[in-house]
Tab-separated table of C-alpha atoms and ligand atoms in Angstrom:
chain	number	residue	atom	x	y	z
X	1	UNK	CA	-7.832	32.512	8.055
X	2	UNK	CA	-5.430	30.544	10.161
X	3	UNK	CA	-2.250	28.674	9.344
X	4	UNK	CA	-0.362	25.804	10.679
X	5	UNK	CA	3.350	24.694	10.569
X	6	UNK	CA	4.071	21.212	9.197
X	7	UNK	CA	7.224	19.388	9.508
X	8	UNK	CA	7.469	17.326	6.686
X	9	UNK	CA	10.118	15.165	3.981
X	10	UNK	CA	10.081	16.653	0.760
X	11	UNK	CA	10.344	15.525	-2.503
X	12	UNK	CA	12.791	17.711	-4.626
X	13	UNK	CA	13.491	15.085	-7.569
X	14	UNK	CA	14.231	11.766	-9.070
X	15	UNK	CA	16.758	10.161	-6.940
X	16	UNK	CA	17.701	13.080	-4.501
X	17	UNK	CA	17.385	12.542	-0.591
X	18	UNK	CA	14.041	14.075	0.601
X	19	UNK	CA	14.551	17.243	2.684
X	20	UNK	CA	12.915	17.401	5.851
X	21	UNK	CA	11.382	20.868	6.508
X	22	UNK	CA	8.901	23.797	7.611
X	23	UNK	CA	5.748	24.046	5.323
X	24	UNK	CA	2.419	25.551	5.833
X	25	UNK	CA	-1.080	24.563	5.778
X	26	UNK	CA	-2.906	28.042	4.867
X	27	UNK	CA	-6.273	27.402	6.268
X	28	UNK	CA	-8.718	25.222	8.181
X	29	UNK	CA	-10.299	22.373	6.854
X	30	UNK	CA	-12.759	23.542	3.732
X	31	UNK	CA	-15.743	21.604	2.673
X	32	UNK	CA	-15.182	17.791	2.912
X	33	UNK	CA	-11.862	17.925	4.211
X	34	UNK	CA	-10.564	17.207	7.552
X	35	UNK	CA	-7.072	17.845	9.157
X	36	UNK	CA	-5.354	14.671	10.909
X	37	UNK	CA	-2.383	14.641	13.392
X	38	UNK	CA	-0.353	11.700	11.766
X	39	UNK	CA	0.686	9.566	14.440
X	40	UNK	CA	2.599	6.778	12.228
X	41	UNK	CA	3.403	6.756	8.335
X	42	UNK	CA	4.715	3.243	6.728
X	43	UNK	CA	7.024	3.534	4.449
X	44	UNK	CA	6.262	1.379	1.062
X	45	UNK	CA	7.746	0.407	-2.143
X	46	UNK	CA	5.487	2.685	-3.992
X	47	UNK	CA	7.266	5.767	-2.468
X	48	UNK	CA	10.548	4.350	-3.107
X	49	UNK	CA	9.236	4.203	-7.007
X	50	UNK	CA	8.680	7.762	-6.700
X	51	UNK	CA	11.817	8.697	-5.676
X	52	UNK	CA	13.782	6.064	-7.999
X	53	UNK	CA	12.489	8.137	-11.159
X	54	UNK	CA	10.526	4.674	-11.951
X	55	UNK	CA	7.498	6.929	-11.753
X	56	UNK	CA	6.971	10.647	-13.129
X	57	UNK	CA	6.153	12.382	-9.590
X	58	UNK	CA	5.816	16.347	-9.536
X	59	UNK	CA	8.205	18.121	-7.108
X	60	UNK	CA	7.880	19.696	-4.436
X	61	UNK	CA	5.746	16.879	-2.931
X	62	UNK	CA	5.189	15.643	0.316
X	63	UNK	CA	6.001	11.284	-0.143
X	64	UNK	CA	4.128	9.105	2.165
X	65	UNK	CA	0.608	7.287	1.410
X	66	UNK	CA	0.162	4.835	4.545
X	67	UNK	CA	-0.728	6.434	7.709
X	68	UNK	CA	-2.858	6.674	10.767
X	69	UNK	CA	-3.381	9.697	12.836
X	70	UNK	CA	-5.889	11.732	14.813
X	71	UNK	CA	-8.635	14.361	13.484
X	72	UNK	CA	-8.032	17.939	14.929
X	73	UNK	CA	-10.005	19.660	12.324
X	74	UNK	CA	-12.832	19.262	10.683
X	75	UNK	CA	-14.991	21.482	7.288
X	76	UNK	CA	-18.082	22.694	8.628
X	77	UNK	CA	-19.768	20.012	6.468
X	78	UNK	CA	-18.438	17.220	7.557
X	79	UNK	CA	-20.772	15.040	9.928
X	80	UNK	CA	-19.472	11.548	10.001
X	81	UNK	CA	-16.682	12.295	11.768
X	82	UNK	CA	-15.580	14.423	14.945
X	83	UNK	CA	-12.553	15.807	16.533
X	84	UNK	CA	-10.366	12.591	18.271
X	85	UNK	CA	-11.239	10.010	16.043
X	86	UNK	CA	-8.582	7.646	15.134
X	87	UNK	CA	-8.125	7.558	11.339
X	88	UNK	CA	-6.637	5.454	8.721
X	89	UNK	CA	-5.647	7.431	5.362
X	90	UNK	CA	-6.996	6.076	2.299
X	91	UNK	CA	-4.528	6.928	-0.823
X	92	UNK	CA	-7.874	6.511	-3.039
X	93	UNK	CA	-10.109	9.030	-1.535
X	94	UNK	CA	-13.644	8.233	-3.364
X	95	UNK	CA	-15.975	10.927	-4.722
X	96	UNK	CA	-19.055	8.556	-3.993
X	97	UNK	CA	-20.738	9.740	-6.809
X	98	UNK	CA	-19.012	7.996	-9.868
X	99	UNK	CA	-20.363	4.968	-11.632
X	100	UNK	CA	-17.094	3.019	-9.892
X	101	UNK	CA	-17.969	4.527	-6.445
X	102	UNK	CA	-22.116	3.741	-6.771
X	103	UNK	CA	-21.045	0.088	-7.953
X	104	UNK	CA	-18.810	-0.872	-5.236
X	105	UNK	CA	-15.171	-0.181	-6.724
X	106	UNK	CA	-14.121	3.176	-5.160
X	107	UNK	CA	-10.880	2.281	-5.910
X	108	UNK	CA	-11.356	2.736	-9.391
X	109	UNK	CA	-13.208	6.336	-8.674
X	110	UNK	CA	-12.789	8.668	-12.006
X	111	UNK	CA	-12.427	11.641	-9.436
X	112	UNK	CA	-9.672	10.079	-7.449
X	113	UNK	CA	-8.029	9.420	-10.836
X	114	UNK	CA	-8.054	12.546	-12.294
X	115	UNK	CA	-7.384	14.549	-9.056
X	116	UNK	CA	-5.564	12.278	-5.878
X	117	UNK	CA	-3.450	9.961	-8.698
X	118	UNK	CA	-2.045	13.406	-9.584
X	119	UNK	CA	-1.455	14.176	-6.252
X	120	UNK	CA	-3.709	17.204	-5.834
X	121	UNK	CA	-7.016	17.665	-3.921
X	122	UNK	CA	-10.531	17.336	-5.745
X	123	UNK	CA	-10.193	20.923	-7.145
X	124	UNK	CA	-7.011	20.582	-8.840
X	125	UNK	CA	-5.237	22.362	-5.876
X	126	UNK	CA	-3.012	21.657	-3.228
X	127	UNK	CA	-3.095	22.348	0.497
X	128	UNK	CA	0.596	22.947	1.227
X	129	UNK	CA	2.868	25.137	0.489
X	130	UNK	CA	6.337	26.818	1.321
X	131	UNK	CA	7.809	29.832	0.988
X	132	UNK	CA	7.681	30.070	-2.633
X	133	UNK	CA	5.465	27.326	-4.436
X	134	UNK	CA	2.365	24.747	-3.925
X	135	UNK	CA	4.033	21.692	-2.693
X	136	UNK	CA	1.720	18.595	-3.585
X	137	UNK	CA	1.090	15.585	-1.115
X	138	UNK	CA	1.377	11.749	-2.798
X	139	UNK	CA	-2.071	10.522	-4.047
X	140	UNK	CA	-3.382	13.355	-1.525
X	141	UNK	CA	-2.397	12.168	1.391
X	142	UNK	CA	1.018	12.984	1.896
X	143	UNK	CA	1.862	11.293	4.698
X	144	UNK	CA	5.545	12.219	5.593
X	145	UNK	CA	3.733	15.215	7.180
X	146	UNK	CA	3.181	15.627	11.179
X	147	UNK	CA	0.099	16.788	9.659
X	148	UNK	CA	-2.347	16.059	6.771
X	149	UNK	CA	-5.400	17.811	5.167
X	150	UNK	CA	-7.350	14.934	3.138
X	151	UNK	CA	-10.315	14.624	1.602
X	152	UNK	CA	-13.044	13.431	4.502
X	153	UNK	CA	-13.779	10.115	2.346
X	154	UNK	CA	-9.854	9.549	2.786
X	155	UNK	CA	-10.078	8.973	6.510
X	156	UNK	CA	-11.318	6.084	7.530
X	157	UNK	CA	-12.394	5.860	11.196
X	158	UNK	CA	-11.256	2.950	13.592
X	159	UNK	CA	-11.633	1.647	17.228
X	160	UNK	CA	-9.676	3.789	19.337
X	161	UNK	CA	-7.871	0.769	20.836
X	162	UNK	CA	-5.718	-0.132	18.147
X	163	UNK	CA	-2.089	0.525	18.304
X	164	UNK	CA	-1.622	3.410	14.897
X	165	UNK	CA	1.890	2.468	13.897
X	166	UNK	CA	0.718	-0.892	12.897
X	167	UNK	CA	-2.522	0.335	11.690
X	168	UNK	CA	-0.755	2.761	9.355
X	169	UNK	CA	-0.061	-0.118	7.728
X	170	UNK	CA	-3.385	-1.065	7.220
X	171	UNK	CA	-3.141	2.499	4.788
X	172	UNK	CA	-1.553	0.322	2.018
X	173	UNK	CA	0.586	-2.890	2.181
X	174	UNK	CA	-1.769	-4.944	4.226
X	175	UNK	CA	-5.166	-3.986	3.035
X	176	UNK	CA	-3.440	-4.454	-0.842
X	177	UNK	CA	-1.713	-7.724	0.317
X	178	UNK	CA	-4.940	-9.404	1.854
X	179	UNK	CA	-7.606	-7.672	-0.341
X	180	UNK	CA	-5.739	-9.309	-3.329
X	181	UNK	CA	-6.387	-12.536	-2.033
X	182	UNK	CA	-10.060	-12.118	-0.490
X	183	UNK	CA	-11.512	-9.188	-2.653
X	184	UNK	CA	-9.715	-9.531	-5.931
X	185	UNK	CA	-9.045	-13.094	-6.527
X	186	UNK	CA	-11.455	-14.314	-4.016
X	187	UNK	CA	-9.161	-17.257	-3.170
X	188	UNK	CA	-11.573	-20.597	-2.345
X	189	UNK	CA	-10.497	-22.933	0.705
X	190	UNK	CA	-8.257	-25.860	-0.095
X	191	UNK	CA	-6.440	-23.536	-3.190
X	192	UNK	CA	-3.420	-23.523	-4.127
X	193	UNK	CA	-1.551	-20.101	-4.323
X	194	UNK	CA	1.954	-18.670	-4.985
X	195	UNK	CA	3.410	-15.372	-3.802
X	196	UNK	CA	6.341	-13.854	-5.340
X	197	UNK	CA	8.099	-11.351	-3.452
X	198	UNK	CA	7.662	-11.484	0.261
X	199	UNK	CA	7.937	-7.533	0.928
X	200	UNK	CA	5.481	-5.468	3.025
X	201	UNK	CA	2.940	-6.444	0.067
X	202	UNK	CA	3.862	-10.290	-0.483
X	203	UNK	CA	3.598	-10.974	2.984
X	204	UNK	CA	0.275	-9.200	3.286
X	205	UNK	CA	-0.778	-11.677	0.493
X	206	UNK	CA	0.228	-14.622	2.449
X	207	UNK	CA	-1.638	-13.453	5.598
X	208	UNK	CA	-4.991	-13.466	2.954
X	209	UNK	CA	-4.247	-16.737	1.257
X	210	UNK	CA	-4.093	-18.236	5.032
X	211	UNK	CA	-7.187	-16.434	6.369
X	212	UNK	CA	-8.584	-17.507	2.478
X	213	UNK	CA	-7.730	-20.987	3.979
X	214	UNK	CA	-5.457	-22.270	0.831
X	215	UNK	CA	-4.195	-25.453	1.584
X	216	UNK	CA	-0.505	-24.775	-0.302
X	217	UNK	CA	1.116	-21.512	0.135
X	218	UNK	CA	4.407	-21.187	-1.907
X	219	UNK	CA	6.299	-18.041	-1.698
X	220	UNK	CA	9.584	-17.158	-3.410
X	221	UNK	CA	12.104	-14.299	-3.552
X	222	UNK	CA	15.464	-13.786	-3.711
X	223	UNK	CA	16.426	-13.192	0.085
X	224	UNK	CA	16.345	-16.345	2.240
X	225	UNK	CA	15.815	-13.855	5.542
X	226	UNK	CA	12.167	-12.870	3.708
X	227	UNK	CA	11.558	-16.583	2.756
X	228	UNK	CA	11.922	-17.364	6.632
X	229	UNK	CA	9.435	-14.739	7.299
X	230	UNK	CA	6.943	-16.245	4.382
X	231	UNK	CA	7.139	-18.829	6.984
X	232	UNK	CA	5.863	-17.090	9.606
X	233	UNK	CA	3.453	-15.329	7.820
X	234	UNK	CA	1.762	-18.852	6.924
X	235	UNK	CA	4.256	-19.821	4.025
X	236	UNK	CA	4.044	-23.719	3.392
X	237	UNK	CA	6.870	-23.936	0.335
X	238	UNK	CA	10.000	-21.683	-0.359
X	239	UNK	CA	11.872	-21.090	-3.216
X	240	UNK	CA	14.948	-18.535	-3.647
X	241	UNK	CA	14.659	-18.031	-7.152
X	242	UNK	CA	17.899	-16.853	-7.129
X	243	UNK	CA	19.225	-20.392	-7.179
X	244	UNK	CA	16.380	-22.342	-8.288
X	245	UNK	CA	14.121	-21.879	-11.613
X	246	UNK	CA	10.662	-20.508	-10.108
X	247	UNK	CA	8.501	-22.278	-12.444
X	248	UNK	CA	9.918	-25.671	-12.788
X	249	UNK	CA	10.138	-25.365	-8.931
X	250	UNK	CA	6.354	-24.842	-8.565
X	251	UNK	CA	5.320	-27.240	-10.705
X	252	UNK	CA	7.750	-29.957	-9.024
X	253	UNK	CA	5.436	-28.607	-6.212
X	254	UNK	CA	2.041	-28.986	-7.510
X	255	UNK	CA	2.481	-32.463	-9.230
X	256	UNK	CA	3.424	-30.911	-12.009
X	257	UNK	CA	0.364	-28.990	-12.821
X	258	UNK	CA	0.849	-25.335	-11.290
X	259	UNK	CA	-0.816	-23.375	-8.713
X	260	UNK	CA	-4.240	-22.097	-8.794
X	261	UNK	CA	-3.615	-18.708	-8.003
X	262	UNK	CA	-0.030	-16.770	-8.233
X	263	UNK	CA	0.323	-13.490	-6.910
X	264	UNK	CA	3.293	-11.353	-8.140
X	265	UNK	CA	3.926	-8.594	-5.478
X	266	UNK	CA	7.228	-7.005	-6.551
X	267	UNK	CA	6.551	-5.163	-9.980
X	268	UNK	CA	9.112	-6.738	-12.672
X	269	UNK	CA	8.060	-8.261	-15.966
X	270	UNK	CA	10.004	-11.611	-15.623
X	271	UNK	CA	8.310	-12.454	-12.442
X	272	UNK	CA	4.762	-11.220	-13.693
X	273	UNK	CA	5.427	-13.747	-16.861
X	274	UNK	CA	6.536	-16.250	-14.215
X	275	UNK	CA	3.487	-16.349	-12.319
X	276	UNK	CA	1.461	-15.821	-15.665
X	277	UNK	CA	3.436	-19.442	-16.606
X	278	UNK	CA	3.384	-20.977	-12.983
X	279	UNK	CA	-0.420	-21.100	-12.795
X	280	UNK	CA	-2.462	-24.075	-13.698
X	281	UNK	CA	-4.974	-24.640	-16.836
X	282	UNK	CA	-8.000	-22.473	-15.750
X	283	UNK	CA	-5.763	-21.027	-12.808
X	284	UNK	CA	-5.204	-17.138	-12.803
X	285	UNK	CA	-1.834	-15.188	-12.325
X	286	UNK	CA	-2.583	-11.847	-10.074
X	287	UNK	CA	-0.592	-8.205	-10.765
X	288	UNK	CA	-0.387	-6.429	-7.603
X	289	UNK	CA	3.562	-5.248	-7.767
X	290	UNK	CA	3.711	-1.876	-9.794
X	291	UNK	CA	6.154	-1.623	-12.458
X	292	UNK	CA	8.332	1.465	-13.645
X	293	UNK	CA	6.469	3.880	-16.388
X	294	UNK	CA	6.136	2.123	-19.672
X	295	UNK	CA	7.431	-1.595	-18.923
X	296	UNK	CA	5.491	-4.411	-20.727
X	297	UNK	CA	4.929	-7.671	-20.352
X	298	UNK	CA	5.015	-10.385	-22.922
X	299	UNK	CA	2.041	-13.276	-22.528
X	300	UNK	CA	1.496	-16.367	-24.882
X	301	UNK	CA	-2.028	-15.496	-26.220
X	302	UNK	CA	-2.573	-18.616	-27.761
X	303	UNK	CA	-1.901	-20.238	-24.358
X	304	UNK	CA	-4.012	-17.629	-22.750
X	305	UNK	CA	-7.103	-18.690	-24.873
X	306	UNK	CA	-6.409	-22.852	-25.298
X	307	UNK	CA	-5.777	-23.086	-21.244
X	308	UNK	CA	-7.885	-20.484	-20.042
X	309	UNK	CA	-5.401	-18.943	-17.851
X	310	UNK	CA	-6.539	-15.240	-16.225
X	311	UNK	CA	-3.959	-12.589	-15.885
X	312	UNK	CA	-6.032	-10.258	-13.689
X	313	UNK	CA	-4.378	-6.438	-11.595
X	314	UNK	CA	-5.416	-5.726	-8.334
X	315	UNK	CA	-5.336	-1.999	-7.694
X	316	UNK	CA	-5.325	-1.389	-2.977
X	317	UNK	CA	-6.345	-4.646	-2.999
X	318	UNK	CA	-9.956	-3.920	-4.588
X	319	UNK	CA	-11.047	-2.657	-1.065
X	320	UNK	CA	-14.005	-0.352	0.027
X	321	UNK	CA	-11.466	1.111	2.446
X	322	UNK	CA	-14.710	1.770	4.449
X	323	UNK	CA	-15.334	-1.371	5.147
X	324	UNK	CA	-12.079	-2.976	4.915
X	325	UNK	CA	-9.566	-0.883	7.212
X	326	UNK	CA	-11.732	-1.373	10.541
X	327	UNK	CA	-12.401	-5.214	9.049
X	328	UNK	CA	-8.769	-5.770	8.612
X	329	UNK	CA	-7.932	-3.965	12.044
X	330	UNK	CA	-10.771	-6.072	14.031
X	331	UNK	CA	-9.065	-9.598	12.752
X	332	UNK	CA	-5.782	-7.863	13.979
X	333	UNK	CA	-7.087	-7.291	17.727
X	334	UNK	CA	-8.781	-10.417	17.540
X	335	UNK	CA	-5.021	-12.398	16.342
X	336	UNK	CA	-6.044	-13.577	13.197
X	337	UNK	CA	-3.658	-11.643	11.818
X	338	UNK	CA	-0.396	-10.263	12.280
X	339	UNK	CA	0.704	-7.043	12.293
X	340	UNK	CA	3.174	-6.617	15.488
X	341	UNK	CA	6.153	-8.300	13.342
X	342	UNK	CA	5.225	-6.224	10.063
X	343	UNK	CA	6.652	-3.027	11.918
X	344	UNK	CA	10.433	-4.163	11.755
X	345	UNK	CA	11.702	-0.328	12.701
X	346	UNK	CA	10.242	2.579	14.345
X	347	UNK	CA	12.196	5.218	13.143
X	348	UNK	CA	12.066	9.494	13.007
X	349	UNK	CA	10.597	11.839	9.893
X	350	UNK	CA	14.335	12.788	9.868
X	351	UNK	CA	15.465	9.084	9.119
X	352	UNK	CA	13.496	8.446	6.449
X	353	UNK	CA	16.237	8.477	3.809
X	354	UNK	CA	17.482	5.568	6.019
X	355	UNK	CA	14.498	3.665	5.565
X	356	UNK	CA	14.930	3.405	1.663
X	357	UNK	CA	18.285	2.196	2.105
X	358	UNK	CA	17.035	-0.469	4.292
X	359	UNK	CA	14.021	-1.481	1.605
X	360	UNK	CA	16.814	-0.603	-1.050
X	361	UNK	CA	18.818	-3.939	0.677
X	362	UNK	CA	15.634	-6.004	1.039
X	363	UNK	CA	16.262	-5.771	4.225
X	364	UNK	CA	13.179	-5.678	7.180
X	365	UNK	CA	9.379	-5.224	6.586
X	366	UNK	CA	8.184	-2.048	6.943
X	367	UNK	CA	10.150	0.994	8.460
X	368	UNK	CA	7.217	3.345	10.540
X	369	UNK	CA	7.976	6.910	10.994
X	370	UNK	CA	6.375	7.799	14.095
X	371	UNK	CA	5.000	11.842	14.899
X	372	UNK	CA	5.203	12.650	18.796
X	373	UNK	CA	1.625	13.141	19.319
X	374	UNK	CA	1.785	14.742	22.867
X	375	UNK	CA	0.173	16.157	25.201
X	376	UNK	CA	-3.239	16.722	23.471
X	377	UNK	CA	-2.627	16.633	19.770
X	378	UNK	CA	-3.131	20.364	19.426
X	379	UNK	CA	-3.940	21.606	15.726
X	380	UNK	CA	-4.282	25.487	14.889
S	1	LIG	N1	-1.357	-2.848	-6.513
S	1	LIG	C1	-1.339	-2.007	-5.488
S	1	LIG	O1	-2.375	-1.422	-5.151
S	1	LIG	C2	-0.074	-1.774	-4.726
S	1	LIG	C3	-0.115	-1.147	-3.471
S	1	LIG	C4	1.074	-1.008	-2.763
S	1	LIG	C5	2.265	-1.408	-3.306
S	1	LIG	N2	2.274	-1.962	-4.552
S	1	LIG	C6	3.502	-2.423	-5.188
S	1	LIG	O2	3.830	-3.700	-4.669
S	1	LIG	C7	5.226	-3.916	-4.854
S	1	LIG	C8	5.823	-4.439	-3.554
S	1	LIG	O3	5.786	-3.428	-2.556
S	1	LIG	P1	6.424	-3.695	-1.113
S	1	LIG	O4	6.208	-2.456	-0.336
S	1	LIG	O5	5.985	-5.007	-0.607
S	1	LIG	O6	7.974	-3.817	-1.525
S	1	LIG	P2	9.191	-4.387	-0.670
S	1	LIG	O7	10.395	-3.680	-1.142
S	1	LIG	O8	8.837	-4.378	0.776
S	1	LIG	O9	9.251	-5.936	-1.107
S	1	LIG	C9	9.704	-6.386	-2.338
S	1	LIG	C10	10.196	-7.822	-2.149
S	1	LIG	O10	10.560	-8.351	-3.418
S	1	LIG	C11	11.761	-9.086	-3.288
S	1	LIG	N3	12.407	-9.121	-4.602
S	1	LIG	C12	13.038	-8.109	-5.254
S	1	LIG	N4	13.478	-8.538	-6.463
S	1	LIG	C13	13.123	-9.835	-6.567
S	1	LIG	C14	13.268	-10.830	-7.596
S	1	LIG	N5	13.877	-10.556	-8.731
S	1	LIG	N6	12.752	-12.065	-7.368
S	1	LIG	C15	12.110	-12.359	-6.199
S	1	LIG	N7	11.937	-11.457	-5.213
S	1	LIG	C16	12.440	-10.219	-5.388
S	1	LIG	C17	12.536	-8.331	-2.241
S	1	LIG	O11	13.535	-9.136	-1.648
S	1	LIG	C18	11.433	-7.947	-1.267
S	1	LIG	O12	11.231	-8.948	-0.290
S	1	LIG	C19	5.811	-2.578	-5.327
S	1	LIG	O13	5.916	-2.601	-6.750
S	1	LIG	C20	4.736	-1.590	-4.923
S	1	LIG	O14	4.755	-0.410	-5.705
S	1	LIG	C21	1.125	-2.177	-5.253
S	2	LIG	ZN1	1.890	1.621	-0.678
S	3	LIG	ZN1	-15.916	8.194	-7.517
């Protein structure tokens, strides 16, 4: 048995720095697993929730759920993918036996949610450790790592031409984002949508509602430099709702009669009620921003039933990573989409800490850690 050094940022606790160090993978690949190179991590909202405490997250842990990198290593089993493929990592890696899996929602796979949404691999166990303790990788992927062993169903293969910082971010916010809109909601031309919260997430959502072909894209938050950027992203209508009431604002906006489809990609209950309240009779108000361990919401039910309003969750944008990730990445090379502007830093493992201050500020998109992957990406 062989083992391999990983440099990697460690999650030690609620609301401490993470610590960048030395761990070790303790063997190849096993059965259905394959190692990747990371070559570029995002860095999303969802981690910060970890480390705010929001969320209750094991430590040690390796953070990090949105990467791309290269396969060095692969379990003897393991046929549908070789050595040098480029890779996207899938935080829901799917079992593809499960009733959810068979039907087309691997998303929702009861193996992925009893093993990967507790951070651990399929057999309860973890692949890292340090000197003195298991250390866990985020929803199994882990991908604040130089390198990461996932489950071969959580690496998704793509064309080799594709730049991988800005297809990490394929590995969450823009596959949630635009899945949300095309998968989940399944947005008809000539709709009219709202977006609240113009993040790595929100912005992803305004890219779908544009390739959905809505004819009225409203977005709001409360930083004017991410309502500009709404803009770009294919935003028709701004609001700060910092100094303007959201819903009165949209229905000004919509003749008075609210939007067919609001998206709320931030994770707070006011603006989840807003959108709830800011869609139309028969319109439907989408969850796709996560909120802190036991928040609620409070909806009208008597308005829920008399206007037939759907409050509906989208969970990685209700994708068949499989199919999505080289989808999403083919619309990217062909400029239907953007993805160059997304990646608004290119930073070091050792500056992650940085990067939440930025998305602590609103400030930027997405922050990508990027690994050196010279000369030949060499493994163990
Ligand atoms: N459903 C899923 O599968 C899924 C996947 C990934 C992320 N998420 C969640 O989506 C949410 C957004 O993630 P992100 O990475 O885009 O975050 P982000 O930090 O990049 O963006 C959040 C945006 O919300 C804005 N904002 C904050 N408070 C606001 C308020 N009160 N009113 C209006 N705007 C406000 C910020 O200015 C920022 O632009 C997070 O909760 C994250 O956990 C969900
Ligand atoms: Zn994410
Ligand atoms: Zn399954």
């Amino acid at each position: 048995m062989s083992s391999l050094t990983v440099q990697a940022a460690v999650f030690v606790g609620a609301q401490q720095p993470l610590v960048v160090r030395e761990l070790t993978i303790d063997s190849t690949p096993g059965p259905g697993e394959v190692l990747v190179k990371m070559a570029a991590s995002g860095v999303c909202h969802s981690d910060l929730h970890a480390l705010d405490g929001d969320w209750d997250t094991p430590a040690p842990l390796v953070l990090g759920h949105e990467g791309a990198g290269v396969i060095v290593a692969l379990g003897a089993d393991v046929t549908e993918l070789a050595v040098g493929d480029h890779v996207i990592l899938s935080w829901t890696p799917s079992c593809q036996k499960c009733e959810y899996c068979v039907s087309g929602n691997p998303v929702l796979c009861q193996l992925a949610n009893e093993t990967a949404y507790q951070h651990v691999f399929f057999d309860g166990k973890t692949r890292l450790s340090d000197e003195t303790s298991p250390v866990k990788s985020f929803l199994a992927v882990g991908s604040f790592g130089d390198h990461a062993m996932v489950p071969a169903s959580a690496a998704i293969k793509i064309r080799k031409d594709a730049p991988l910082a800005q297809a990490a971010l394929v590995g969450c916010a823009v596959t949630t984002g635009i899945g949300a809109v095309t998968n989940t909601a399944k947005v008809e031309p000539g709709s009219t949508v709202l977006v609240v919260g113009c993040g790595g997430v929100g912005l992803n959502v305004v890219q779908g509602a544009r390739l959905a072909g809505a004819k009225q894209i409203i977005v709001a938050d409360v930083s004017d430099e991410k309502l500009e950027l709404g803009r770009t992203f294919g935003a028709t209508h701004t609001i700060n709702s910092r100094s303007a009431d959201l819903v009165e604002t949209v229905r000004a906006l919509t003749n008075g009669r609210g939007v067919d489809y609001a998206f709320e990609a931030i994770g707070l209950p006011f603006t989840i009620e807003a959108c709830y309240e800011a869609a139309r009779r028969g319109g439907t108000a989408v969850v796709v921003g996560q909120v802190a361990d036991g928040v609620k919401i409070s909806i009208d039910p008597f308005v829920m039933s008399d206007q037939e309003k759907k409050l509906i969750g989208s969970n990685y944008g209700s994708s068949r990573q499989s199919i999505d990730f080289p989808k999403i990445i083919d619309l990217y090379m062909e400029g239907r989409i953007d993805l160059d502007s997304m990646v608004t830093d290119r930073i070091r493992l050792d500056q992650v800490n940085d990067a939440f201050a930025e998305m602590r500020q609103g400030r930027g998109i997405r922050s990508v850690i990027e690994y050196d992957l010279s000369p030949d990406y060499p493994a163990f």
